[in-house]
Amino acid sequence: MNERQRRLLLGVEARLLGHGGIRVVAQIAGVSETTVRRGVSDMEASAEPMTVGRVRRAGGGRIRAEEHDPGLVPALLGLVEPDERGDPCSPLRWTTKSLRHLAAELGRQGRTVSAMTVGRLLKANGFSLQATAKTLEGDQHPDRDAQFRYLNEQVKDHQAVGQPVISVDAKKKEQVGLLPMAGREWRPSGQPIQVEDHSFFAGPRVETVIPYGIYDMTTNTGWVNVGLDHDTAAFAVASIRAWWRARGRLDYPQATRLLITADAGGSNSYRYRLWKAELAAFAAEAGLTVTVCHFPPGTSKWNKIEHRLFSHITTNWRGRPLTSHEVVLNTIAATTTRTGLRVEAVLDHGTYPTGVAVSRDQLQALPITPHAEHGQWNYSIAPTGVATAPPSADQRTAARTQTLQLLADPRLTGMSTAELDALQARLAPAQAARSEQHRYVLRGGRRVATTGRSRSLLRGADEVLLTVLYLRQVCPQKVLCDLLGINPVTIGQAIKATRQLIDEQKISITPTVVRYFTRAEDLRAWITNAGPATHPPTLPARHPLTDPRLTGMNREALHALLQKLIVPYAAAIEERRHRQRGGERRLGTRAGVFRQKITDSDRILATVLYRRRVCGLDALAELFDVCRSTLRNAINDVLPVLDDRRITITPAQHR
C-alpha cells in the first residue's frame, strides 16, 4: 500500500473502535496519532477522489528551485553548454565544471542552489558525465582507403600460398622497479603492493625496457623482443631477425617471401633509410624477399598487433609493478586469450645507438623495388641483386671504428698521436662536466630516472678528433658524415660543444692552407693510399685554378704565399669583427670556420686571380660557386693584407 492507502486503513480501524480508537490504533501500528486522525478526516471528507497515480493532492510539498526561480535553468545551461553556444566570458570556461563549481558560480549570480539540485537539473535537461572520445584522426590521406584495400590484398595473397605475414610495432617504454602501474589486481583486503609515490624518479640508474613485438597473423602467435638500449630502426630489424631465427624459419620452412605490416612512424617508419638498409641486410641473410606495407599516417591503431597482442599484454600486467627483467619476460610470456594466443619473450642485450645515418647513394644501391600502388608505403626488398650484400649494424660499427682510426692520421690532425691523446685527456673532464650540466638543464634541475647509457655514437675522444679536423679545415662536416655514417645533427652538436671547451681553455688549432677534400671518396682514397710523406700535398693537382699559367707562379710558390698570408688574414678579419660586435665573440659560435662556401685560402687565391686580371668577377664567382657580392667582399678583405706586406701580383698578359 502507498502512503494514502495506509492512512485510510488506520482511519477505518480507529472509527470502528469508537472513542479512544485513534490512540489505540496509533500505539498498535507504531505511527503518529496525527497520521491516524488525518486518515479519519480523509475518510469522512466528501472531497473528490485522487487522480490515478497520485498519492497527495496537487500543490503539496516543497517548491522546487526551478519553480521558485524561473531563470535558474537558463543560467545553468549558459555555464555548461559548449563554448560556441554559451557565454565566452564565463568564469568556468577554463575550469572543471563540477557540480560544486557550478553551484558556487550560480550563488555568485544571486541564485542560491545546492550541488545536488544542480545535478538533478542537468540530468533533467539531457546532460551526463562523459569522457573524451578518440574519433578525430586529423586530415585523412586521400588514398587512405585504397592503401587499406591494397594491404589487405597483400596479406591474403601471402597467406594463400603459405608465406609468413607479420605485424610489427614497438610498445611503450617501461621502467623497471617498484613503480606504480595502471589498473587493479585482486589481492587480500588492505594489503596493496607498496610502490614509489613518483614514477618519474626511481634512482639515478633505473633500468628501462623497450618491448618490440612481432605478431604472426596466420598462427596467432606473438614474439616480443625486450630491448635495453634504444628504440631505433636497427633494433626493430634485429627483433625481426631474432623472431625469424627462433620461430619464423621453423614455422615456415618453405618460405621464400615475408610480408611485414607496420605503421608509418616510429623506428619502422617508411621515411627512415636505416630501416630499409637493415631490412636489406636481413633479406640477404635469410634469403627472403621482404615486402613491407605501411599503414597510412595516423592509422596505426588498425595494425593487428595493437589489438591482438599489445592490448592483452597491457591487461595482463595491470596493477603489477615490473620489478625485474624476469618479471617483464614472464608476464609477457604468460599472456593468453580465449582464441589461443601464444606469446614468447626474450631479452635483448644488444646496443643500438642513435644517430646512425645512411647516405642517399647507399640507399639507391639497395635492391628495393617500389610497388606501383603507393611506392612510398609499399616496397619489396630482394635477397640478391647487388654486387655485395648490404652491411649489417655490426659491420657498420666496425667500419666506423676503423675510419676514426684513419682520421687520427697526424697528416690530417697536424699533431702527433701523443699530442692528440694529451689533448683528448685534457678535455675529458670538461666533456663529462658539460654532459652532466646539459642533462641537468634538460630535466629542469630535477633528478630523473635514466639508464646511464650514452645516446651518442661518438665517445669524447672521437668528438675531439672530429673537432680538430673541422677546425683544421681538412673537410666540411658533410664529408665527415659520409665517412662515418652518422647523422649531420649528431656531428654538428658534437663539434659545437667541443669547440666551446677548446675556446674556454684557450687552445689554438691552426687551420690548413687549403681545404683539401670536398668528397668522402677523395679523403678515404688519400688516407688509404698516401705515401710516407709527413704532410698532404701542398695543393691538390686536380684544382684547375692553381695552374701556373693563371697564378703566374708555380704551385710551391703559391703554397708558400698562402702559408704566409692565411694567419695575418684571419687576424685582420677577427680584428674587424671584434670592432663590429663591440667585444669578444660568444663561445660556441662559428667564428669564421666555413662561414661561407669558400675557405680563407680560396679567398686569397681568388684575390690573386683577380689581381692577375685573368678573368672578370662574374667568372670568378661562377668558378668558386658563390655569388658576386660574396666574392667582392672576400677580395676587399684580402687586398689590404697584400698591400700591407707589399706583395706585388703581376697582371697576366692575356685576359
XYZ file of C-alpha atoms in Angstrom:
655
model
C 0.000 0.000 0.000
C 1.084 3.546 -0.585
C 1.045 6.340 1.954
C -2.603 7.326 1.410
C -3.896 3.734 1.481
C -2.153 3.016 4.800
C -3.545 6.210 6.287
C -7.154 5.395 5.225
C -6.853 1.826 6.599
C -5.759 3.149 10.005
C -8.626 5.677 9.966
C -11.208 2.913 9.310
C -9.901 0.820 12.245
C -9.978 3.820 14.589
C -13.529 4.682 13.524
C -14.711 1.144 14.255
C -13.233 1.232 17.780
C -15.073 4.440 18.619
C -13.914 6.718 21.468
C -10.157 6.289 22.135
C -9.660 4.288 18.972
C -7.188 6.802 17.468
C -4.722 6.336 20.354
C -5.057 2.552 20.420
C -4.544 2.193 16.654
C -1.559 4.559 16.736
C 0.103 2.524 19.511
C -0.501 -0.827 17.817
C 0.629 0.368 14.335
C 3.575 2.381 15.678
C 2.609 5.590 13.921
C 1.731 9.090 14.974
C -1.787 9.870 16.289
C -1.827 12.747 13.805
C -1.474 10.296 10.936
C -4.433 8.215 12.211
C -6.516 11.324 12.847
C -5.787 12.562 9.316
C -6.905 9.190 7.950
C -10.247 9.539 9.758
C -10.646 13.045 8.338
C -9.843 11.934 4.778
C -12.384 9.100 5.065
C -15.179 11.351 6.373
C -14.436 14.177 3.893
C -16.534 14.336 0.804
C -13.668 15.604 -1.452
C -13.166 14.294 -4.974
C -11.032 11.160 -5.315
C -7.316 11.456 -6.205
C -6.122 11.317 -9.778
C -4.807 7.919 -10.786
C -1.121 7.643 -9.892
C -1.138 10.434 -7.271
C -0.855 9.987 -3.512
C -1.004 13.617 -2.455
C -3.103 16.451 -3.777
C -1.556 18.885 -6.202
C 0.244 21.823 -4.626
C 1.681 19.938 -1.703
C 5.399 19.595 -0.752
C 8.350 21.952 -1.096
C 8.552 24.353 -4.006
C 11.292 23.271 -6.444
C 14.178 25.641 -7.078
C 13.419 25.997 -10.799
C 9.769 26.893 -9.948
C 10.817 29.462 -7.406
C 13.419 30.981 -9.816
C 12.384 30.582 -13.492
C 15.770 31.947 -14.640
C 17.764 29.251 -12.840
C 17.779 26.652 -15.627
C 18.789 29.110 -18.421
C 21.586 30.433 -16.210
C 22.821 26.900 -15.530
C 22.714 25.917 -19.201
C 24.676 29.039 -20.055
C 27.518 27.727 -17.897
C 27.675 24.142 -19.106
C 26.720 24.362 -22.784
C 29.554 24.267 -25.365
C 31.611 27.422 -25.705
C 30.153 28.356 -29.066
C 26.664 28.352 -27.543
C 27.445 29.504 -24.010
C 28.966 32.664 -22.648
C 32.532 33.044 -24.000
C 33.425 35.202 -20.999
C 32.142 32.693 -18.441
C 34.473 32.255 -15.434
C 34.063 28.479 -15.759
C 35.180 28.287 -19.376
C 38.675 27.076 -18.480
C 37.915 25.250 -15.206
C 36.352 21.909 -14.315
C 32.586 22.178 -14.476
C 31.904 20.125 -11.348
C 28.562 20.341 -9.526
C 30.090 22.313 -6.673
C 31.780 24.783 -9.021
C 28.530 25.281 -10.916
C 26.567 25.788 -7.688
C 29.151 28.279 -6.421
C 29.050 30.245 -9.679
C 25.244 30.373 -9.580
C 25.497 31.581 -5.982
C 27.738 34.449 -7.099
C 24.963 35.363 -9.544
C 22.474 35.579 -6.663
C 20.817 32.191 -7.270
C 21.078 30.014 -4.174
C 21.138 26.358 -5.164
C 22.809 23.182 -3.886
C 25.149 20.864 -5.808
C 22.554 18.052 -5.685
C 19.940 20.311 -7.253
C 22.409 21.259 -9.988
C 22.949 17.574 -10.744
C 19.195 16.925 -10.878
C 18.624 19.848 -13.252
C 21.474 18.760 -15.555
C 20.109 15.220 -15.845
C 16.615 16.580 -16.487
C 17.997 18.647 -19.385
C 19.851 15.768 -21.062
C 23.367 16.183 -19.615
C 25.571 13.407 -18.244
C 29.206 12.853 -17.258
C 31.199 11.990 -20.400
C 34.854 11.427 -21.229
C 36.591 12.419 -24.456
C 36.111 10.134 -27.466
C 39.114 9.326 -29.677
C 37.361 9.666 -33.010
C 39.119 12.594 -34.730
C 42.027 11.380 -36.860
C 43.062 14.673 -38.415
C 43.465 15.180 -42.122
C 42.978 11.877 -43.856
C 45.141 10.928 -46.787
C 43.059 10.911 -49.976
C 44.285 7.366 -50.770
C 43.850 6.004 -47.269
C 41.090 3.540 -48.122
C 42.922 2.414 -51.245
C 46.007 1.630 -49.154
C 43.902 -0.371 -46.696
C 42.470 -2.439 -49.545
C 45.886 -2.965 -51.125
C 47.390 -4.019 -47.803
C 44.550 -6.482 -47.246
C 45.094 -7.974 -50.696
C 48.801 -8.422 -49.997
C 48.017 -10.245 -46.738
C 45.565 -12.599 -48.475
C 47.975 -13.316 -51.333
C 50.816 -14.248 -48.967
C 48.643 -16.347 -46.676
C 47.045 -18.189 -49.602
C 50.404 -19.649 -50.619
C 51.646 -20.305 -47.076
C 54.046 -17.358 -46.833
C 54.513 -15.671 -43.397
C 52.724 -12.417 -42.623
C 53.705 -10.473 -39.519
C 52.576 -7.237 -37.899
C 55.302 -5.284 -36.082
C 55.490 -2.311 -33.745
C 57.212 -1.100 -30.582
C 55.326 -0.944 -27.298
C 55.655 1.922 -24.850
C 58.951 2.066 -22.950
C 58.577 0.810 -19.373
C 60.704 1.446 -16.289
C 61.808 -1.466 -14.155
C 61.301 -1.109 -10.409
C 58.687 -0.667 -7.703
C 56.772 1.882 -9.729
C 53.006 2.403 -9.930
C 51.214 0.610 -12.758
C 47.754 1.452 -14.035
C 44.907 -0.908 -13.281
C 43.872 -3.047 -10.286
C 44.504 -6.657 -9.302
C 42.807 -8.974 -6.785
C 44.738 -9.093 -3.503
C 43.946 -9.672 0.198
C 41.912 -6.777 1.516
C 44.032 -3.959 2.910
C 47.304 -5.377 1.556
C 48.193 -3.414 -1.620
C 51.656 -3.649 -3.159
C 53.852 -0.842 -1.836
C 55.368 1.198 -4.715
C 57.155 4.507 -5.182
C 54.943 7.574 -4.886
C 56.513 9.149 -8.010
C 57.024 7.260 -11.232
C 59.367 9.795 -12.841
C 62.250 9.008 -10.449
C 63.277 5.688 -9.006
C 67.017 6.240 -8.632
C 69.895 7.650 -10.660
C 70.311 4.476 -12.721
C 66.898 2.930 -13.210
C 66.569 0.294 -15.920
C 64.153 0.723 -18.803
C 62.866 -1.851 -21.245
C 61.516 -1.441 -24.786
C 59.230 -4.299 -25.893
C 59.203 -4.680 -29.682
C 56.521 -7.081 -30.854
C 56.117 -9.342 -33.873
C 52.629 -10.800 -34.306
C 52.163 -13.710 -36.709
C 48.699 -13.248 -38.200
C 48.454 -16.784 -39.538
C 49.437 -18.803 -36.465
C 48.116 -16.273 -33.900
C 51.440 -16.195 -32.065
C 53.433 -13.325 -30.702
C 57.131 -12.704 -30.238
C 58.351 -9.833 -28.058
C 61.984 -8.743 -28.114
C 62.634 -6.784 -24.903
C 65.444 -4.310 -25.593
C 67.547 -2.459 -23.034
C 69.067 0.289 -25.193
C 67.208 2.491 -27.691
C 64.212 2.105 -29.981
C 65.969 2.540 -33.325
C 65.485 1.076 -36.780
C 68.420 -1.256 -36.138
C 66.665 -2.564 -33.019
C 63.415 -3.067 -34.937
C 65.085 -5.184 -37.633
C 67.132 -7.044 -35.021
C 63.830 -8.028 -33.377
C 62.505 -9.344 -36.705
C 65.762 -11.209 -37.242
C 65.518 -12.802 -33.772
C 61.920 -13.879 -34.472
C 62.893 -15.431 -37.807
C 65.797 -17.392 -36.353
C 63.799 -18.687 -33.368
C 60.289 -19.158 -34.803
C 59.819 -18.000 -38.381
C 62.053 -20.436 -40.217
C 60.692 -23.303 -38.096
C 57.024 -22.448 -38.669
C 57.591 -21.709 -42.384
C 60.428 -23.977 -43.597
C 59.454 -23.492 -47.265
C 59.076 -19.694 -47.083
C 60.579 -17.572 -49.830
C 58.755 -14.348 -49.049
C 57.894 -12.368 -45.926
C 55.220 -9.675 -45.613
C 55.615 -7.054 -42.882
C 52.792 -4.677 -41.981
C 53.916 -1.665 -39.947
C 52.729 1.799 -39.077
C 54.102 4.886 -40.809
C 56.130 6.275 -37.908
C 58.398 5.222 -35.090
C 61.509 3.112 -35.531
C 59.939 1.326 -38.543
C 58.958 4.488 -40.406
C 58.869 4.323 -44.192
C 60.984 7.520 -44.241
C 63.982 6.004 -42.431
C 66.820 4.910 -44.684
C 68.339 2.863 -41.868
C 65.126 0.813 -41.618
C 65.372 -0.129 -45.280
C 69.135 -0.739 -45.149
C 68.784 -3.075 -42.163
C 65.897 -4.907 -43.862
C 68.060 -5.356 -46.959
C 70.794 -6.914 -44.823
C 68.218 -9.194 -43.188
C 66.749 -10.210 -46.564
C 70.201 -11.142 -47.854
C 70.953 -13.121 -44.703
C 67.622 -15.004 -44.592
C 67.282 -15.443 -48.364
C 63.764 -13.943 -48.316
C 62.041 -11.382 -50.479
C 60.823 -8.960 -47.828
C 57.699 -6.956 -48.683
C 56.730 -4.058 -46.415
C 53.305 -2.408 -46.379
C 52.888 0.631 -44.152
C 49.618 1.883 -42.764
C 48.807 5.470 -43.754
C 49.876 8.145 -41.241
C 47.538 8.415 -38.259
C 46.055 4.926 -38.650
C 48.434 2.811 -36.573
C 45.572 1.683 -34.316
C 44.391 -0.537 -37.189
C 47.616 -2.500 -37.081
C 46.784 -6.049 -35.941
C 49.484 -6.149 -33.290
C 47.859 -3.306 -31.373
C 44.603 -5.117 -30.520
C 45.743 -8.731 -30.968
C 48.893 -8.644 -28.816
C 49.780 -5.371 -27.070
C 46.351 -4.799 -25.559
C 46.396 -8.231 -23.919
C 49.925 -7.700 -22.571
C 48.848 -4.410 -21.003
C 45.839 -6.116 -19.428
C 47.981 -8.965 -18.122
C 50.409 -6.750 -16.180
C 47.885 -4.197 -14.914
C 48.388 -3.246 -11.293
C 51.634 -5.233 -11.166
C 54.963 -3.370 -10.812
C 57.678 -4.569 -13.177
C 60.375 -5.152 -10.583
C 62.885 -7.011 -12.771
C 63.589 -8.206 -16.290
C 62.396 -11.666 -15.269
C 59.028 -10.255 -14.231
C 58.717 -8.455 -17.567
C 59.540 -11.555 -19.606
C 57.351 -13.932 -17.585
C 54.397 -11.548 -17.581
C 54.580 -11.135 -21.349
C 55.043 -14.860 -21.957
C 52.061 -15.688 -19.732
C 49.692 -13.605 -21.879
C 46.934 -15.738 -23.424
C 43.493 -15.218 -24.927
C 40.405 -17.355 -25.499
C 41.329 -17.593 -29.171
C 44.573 -19.403 -28.336
C 47.189 -16.624 -28.474
C 50.687 -17.804 -27.525
C 53.491 -15.347 -26.760
C 57.251 -15.748 -26.368
C 59.537 -13.079 -24.894
C 63.333 -12.766 -24.946
C 65.744 -10.224 -23.510
C 67.960 -8.345 -25.970
C 71.264 -7.124 -24.501
C 72.384 -5.551 -27.792
C 73.444 -1.937 -28.212
C 71.534 0.199 -30.721
C 72.856 3.799 -30.580
C 71.043 6.708 -32.150
C 72.426 8.962 -34.885
C 73.307 6.292 -37.461
C 72.918 7.652 -40.990
C 72.624 6.025 -44.407
C 73.621 8.127 -47.384
C 71.494 8.579 -50.460
C 73.981 6.652 -52.576
C 73.878 3.712 -50.162
C 70.083 3.729 -50.256
C 69.993 3.766 -54.047
C 72.346 0.777 -54.139
C 69.892 -1.369 -52.154
C 67.716 -3.878 -54.079
C 64.456 -2.086 -53.251
C 61.566 -2.156 -55.707
C 58.652 0.228 -55.009
C 55.208 -1.110 -55.847
C 53.081 0.538 -58.473
C 50.474 1.231 -55.796
C 51.851 3.900 -53.415
C 55.518 3.048 -53.732
C 56.447 5.128 -50.700
C 54.327 2.827 -48.478
C 54.674 -0.458 -50.341
C 58.010 -1.844 -51.456
C 59.854 -5.152 -51.780
C 63.481 -5.897 -50.947
C 65.177 -8.712 -52.845
C 67.697 -11.005 -51.152
C 70.096 -10.545 -54.074
C 70.616 -8.092 -56.886
C 73.611 -6.081 -55.668
C 77.306 -6.774 -56.039
C 77.818 -7.017 -52.282
C 75.353 -7.703 -49.505
C 74.204 -4.633 -47.560
C 76.297 -4.157 -44.399
C 74.757 -5.101 -41.073
C 74.773 -2.928 -37.969
C 77.859 -4.681 -36.580
C 79.702 -4.224 -39.857
C 78.856 -0.517 -39.914
C 80.105 -0.156 -36.346
C 83.395 -1.860 -37.231
C 83.786 0.335 -40.325
C 83.104 3.462 -38.247
C 85.767 2.484 -35.723
C 88.292 1.834 -38.478
C 87.524 5.183 -40.138
C 88.050 7.057 -36.867
C 91.443 5.405 -36.535
C 92.352 6.507 -40.058
C 91.177 10.077 -39.424
C 93.613 10.322 -36.492
C 96.459 10.389 -39.036
C 98.981 13.096 -37.975
C 98.976 14.453 -41.521
C 95.320 15.393 -41.030
C 95.276 16.443 -37.374
C 98.518 18.434 -37.550
C 99.746 16.809 -34.322
C 101.368 13.575 -33.316
C 99.457 10.690 -31.762
C 100.835 11.583 -28.329
C 99.766 15.219 -28.718
C 96.270 14.195 -29.804
C 95.971 11.796 -26.858
C 97.112 14.538 -24.488
C 94.514 16.947 -25.903
C 91.758 14.345 -25.550
C 92.790 13.602 -21.954
C 92.876 17.325 -21.165
C 89.346 17.877 -22.422
C 87.833 14.655 -20.987
C 86.906 16.100 -17.521
C 85.363 19.174 -19.098
C 83.371 16.991 -21.501
C 81.983 14.893 -18.637
C 81.018 18.030 -16.704
C 79.412 19.519 -19.792
C 77.341 16.383 -20.387
C 76.072 16.338 -16.819
C 75.260 20.063 -16.969
C 73.374 19.533 -20.226
C 71.276 16.755 -18.672
C 70.650 18.943 -15.617
C 69.324 21.785 -17.782
C 67.136 19.438 -19.834
C 65.418 17.992 -16.773
C 64.931 21.415 -15.138
C 67.159 20.738 -12.145
C 65.371 17.536 -11.153
C 66.973 14.156 -10.797
C 65.146 11.928 -13.199
C 65.350 8.258 -13.992
C 67.992 7.430 -16.566
C 69.624 4.273 -17.773
C 73.040 5.885 -17.837
C 73.570 4.746 -21.432
C 75.172 7.143 -23.877
C 72.841 8.280 -26.660
C 75.700 9.211 -28.982
C 77.704 7.143 -31.405
C 80.795 9.187 -30.561
C 82.988 8.966 -27.490
C 84.533 12.054 -26.002
C 87.832 11.318 -27.723
C 86.041 10.929 -31.069
C 84.366 14.313 -30.640
C 87.746 15.938 -30.010
C 89.195 14.297 -33.142
C 86.338 15.464 -35.374
C 86.509 18.971 -33.940
C 90.241 19.161 -34.667
C 89.659 18.069 -38.265
C 86.880 20.600 -38.653
C 88.897 23.469 -37.206
C 91.828 22.446 -39.354
C 89.507 22.847 -42.359
C 90.521 19.437 -43.670
C 86.991 18.814 -44.910
C 83.439 20.043 -44.277
C 81.004 18.323 -41.951
C 79.216 16.609 -44.828
C 82.361 14.645 -45.667
C 82.679 13.503 -42.047
C 79.026 12.411 -42.073
C 79.524 10.369 -45.238
C 82.714 8.783 -43.945
C 81.317 7.747 -40.571
C 77.678 7.133 -41.486
C 76.461 9.473 -38.733
C 73.614 11.953 -38.818
C 74.778 15.563 -39.525
C 72.968 16.809 -36.420
C 74.987 14.445 -34.217
C 78.308 15.581 -35.653
C 77.295 19.245 -35.644
C 76.305 19.198 -31.973
C 79.487 17.339 -31.015
C 81.700 19.865 -32.827
C 79.846 22.839 -31.381
C 80.105 21.613 -27.794
C 83.759 20.519 -28.081
C 84.775 23.734 -29.751
C 83.328 25.692 -26.864
C 85.544 23.739 -24.463
C 88.588 24.344 -26.682
C 87.895 28.087 -26.657
C 87.387 28.149 -22.889
C 90.818 26.564 -22.365
C 92.382 28.855 -24.984
C 93.654 26.013 -27.142
C 94.653 27.052 -30.658
C 94.077 24.795 -33.670
C 95.953 26.019 -36.749
C 93.975 25.541 -39.969
C 95.486 24.011 -43.066
C 96.361 26.179 -46.004
C 93.612 24.818 -48.249
C 90.575 22.641 -47.846
C 91.949 19.504 -49.429
C 88.947 17.214 -49.586
C 85.363 18.069 -50.501
C 84.232 14.484 -51.111
C 84.389 11.489 -48.838
C 85.800 9.309 -51.609
C 88.793 11.610 -52.082
C 89.633 11.719 -48.389
C 89.257 7.954 -47.954
C 91.418 7.280 -51.021
C 94.131 9.636 -49.804
C 94.193 8.121 -46.305
C 94.467 4.570 -47.571
C 96.830 5.211 -50.494
C 99.043 8.107 -49.348
C 102.776 7.568 -49.177
C 105.077 8.082 -46.224
C 105.056 11.882 -46.538
C 104.501 13.756 -43.292
C 102.055 16.255 -44.814
C 99.403 16.188 -47.531
C 100.239 17.565 -50.962
C 100.782 21.291 -50.972
C 97.859 21.843 -53.308
C 95.523 19.365 -54.991
C 96.725 18.720 -58.514
C 93.120 18.475 -59.634
C 92.494 22.162 -58.706
C 92.417 23.891 -62.117
C 92.688 27.431 -60.706
C 96.177 26.758 -59.312
C 97.635 26.309 -62.792
C 100.842 28.367 -63.065
C 99.578 29.948 -66.273
C 96.766 31.523 -64.241
C 98.522 32.411 -60.984
C 101.860 33.458 -62.517
C 103.798 31.222 -60.091
C 104.406 27.542 -59.604
C 102.360 25.587 -57.074
C 105.159 25.545 -54.472
C 105.413 29.339 -54.571
C 101.655 29.703 -54.393
C 101.557 27.341 -51.390
C 104.254 29.414 -49.661
C 102.294 32.601 -50.347
C 99.133 31.112 -48.875
C 101.009 29.983 -45.774
C 102.420 33.481 -45.378
C 99.063 35.261 -45.702
C 96.488 32.968 -44.142
C 97.289 33.777 -40.495
C 97.527 37.585 -40.944
C 94.344 37.492 -42.982
C 92.469 35.579 -40.273
C 93.784 38.018 -37.648
C 92.665 41.028 -39.670
C 89.191 39.557 -40.127
C 88.869 38.788 -36.408
C 90.047 42.315 -35.504
C 87.459 43.884 -37.795
C 84.661 41.699 -36.421
C 85.761 42.464 -32.861
C 85.150 46.142 -33.603
C 81.817 45.432 -35.263
C 80.388 43.370 -32.402
C 81.929 45.517 -29.701
C 83.676 42.766 -27.765
C 84.720 39.160 -27.662
C 82.671 36.669 -29.647
C 80.349 34.330 -27.826
C 81.667 30.871 -27.066
C 80.475 28.148 -29.378
C 79.837 30.392 -32.393
C 81.262 29.591 -35.800
C 83.851 32.396 -35.634
C 84.983 32.233 -39.211
C 85.332 28.493 -39.846
C 83.465 27.696 -43.069
C 81.429 30.853 -42.629
C 80.956 30.882 -46.418
C 81.218 28.325 -49.181
C 84.925 29.065 -49.672
C 87.796 28.927 -47.195
C 90.326 31.609 -46.354
C 92.828 30.083 -48.772
C 90.198 30.136 -51.524
C 89.668 33.850 -50.850
C 93.377 34.561 -51.158
C 93.585 32.514 -54.360
C 90.591 34.383 -55.803
C 92.279 37.699 -54.957
C 95.470 36.604 -56.704
C 93.497 35.707 -59.839
C 91.582 38.972 -59.622
C 94.833 40.977 -59.389
C 96.185 38.967 -62.304
C 93.120 40.046 -64.308
C 92.818 36.634 -65.935
C 89.006 36.928 -65.852
C 86.218 39.091 -64.590
C 84.492 38.985 -61.207
C 81.455 37.188 -62.603
C 83.601 34.370 -63.977
C 85.446 34.009 -60.648
C 82.163 33.877 -58.726
C 80.934 31.130 -61.012
C 84.185 29.177 -60.667
C 84.144 29.348 -56.852
C 80.392 28.673 -56.748
C 79.498 31.794 -54.756
C 77.576 34.944 -55.526
C 79.287 38.063 -56.872
C 78.817 40.081 -53.678
C 80.382 37.355 -51.529
C 83.477 37.208 -53.717
C 83.710 41.016 -53.861
C 83.686 41.208 -50.049
C 86.339 38.489 -49.828
C 88.645 40.302 -52.262
C 88.186 43.588 -50.408
C 89.273 41.829 -47.209
C 92.409 40.274 -48.741
C 93.675 43.298 -50.699
C 94.706 45.315 -47.564
C 96.703 42.308 -46.334
C 98.564 42.138 -49.655
C 99.232 45.883 -49.628
C 100.469 45.913 -46.012
C 103.083 43.276 -46.865
C 103.937 44.929 -50.182
C 103.218 41.792 -52.163
C 103.000 42.584 -55.840
C 100.854 40.494 -58.152
C 101.872 40.958 -61.792
C 98.899 41.164 -64.176
C 98.659 38.489 -66.835
C 99.387 39.314 -70.461
C 96.086 37.884 -71.668
C 92.648 38.176 -70.115
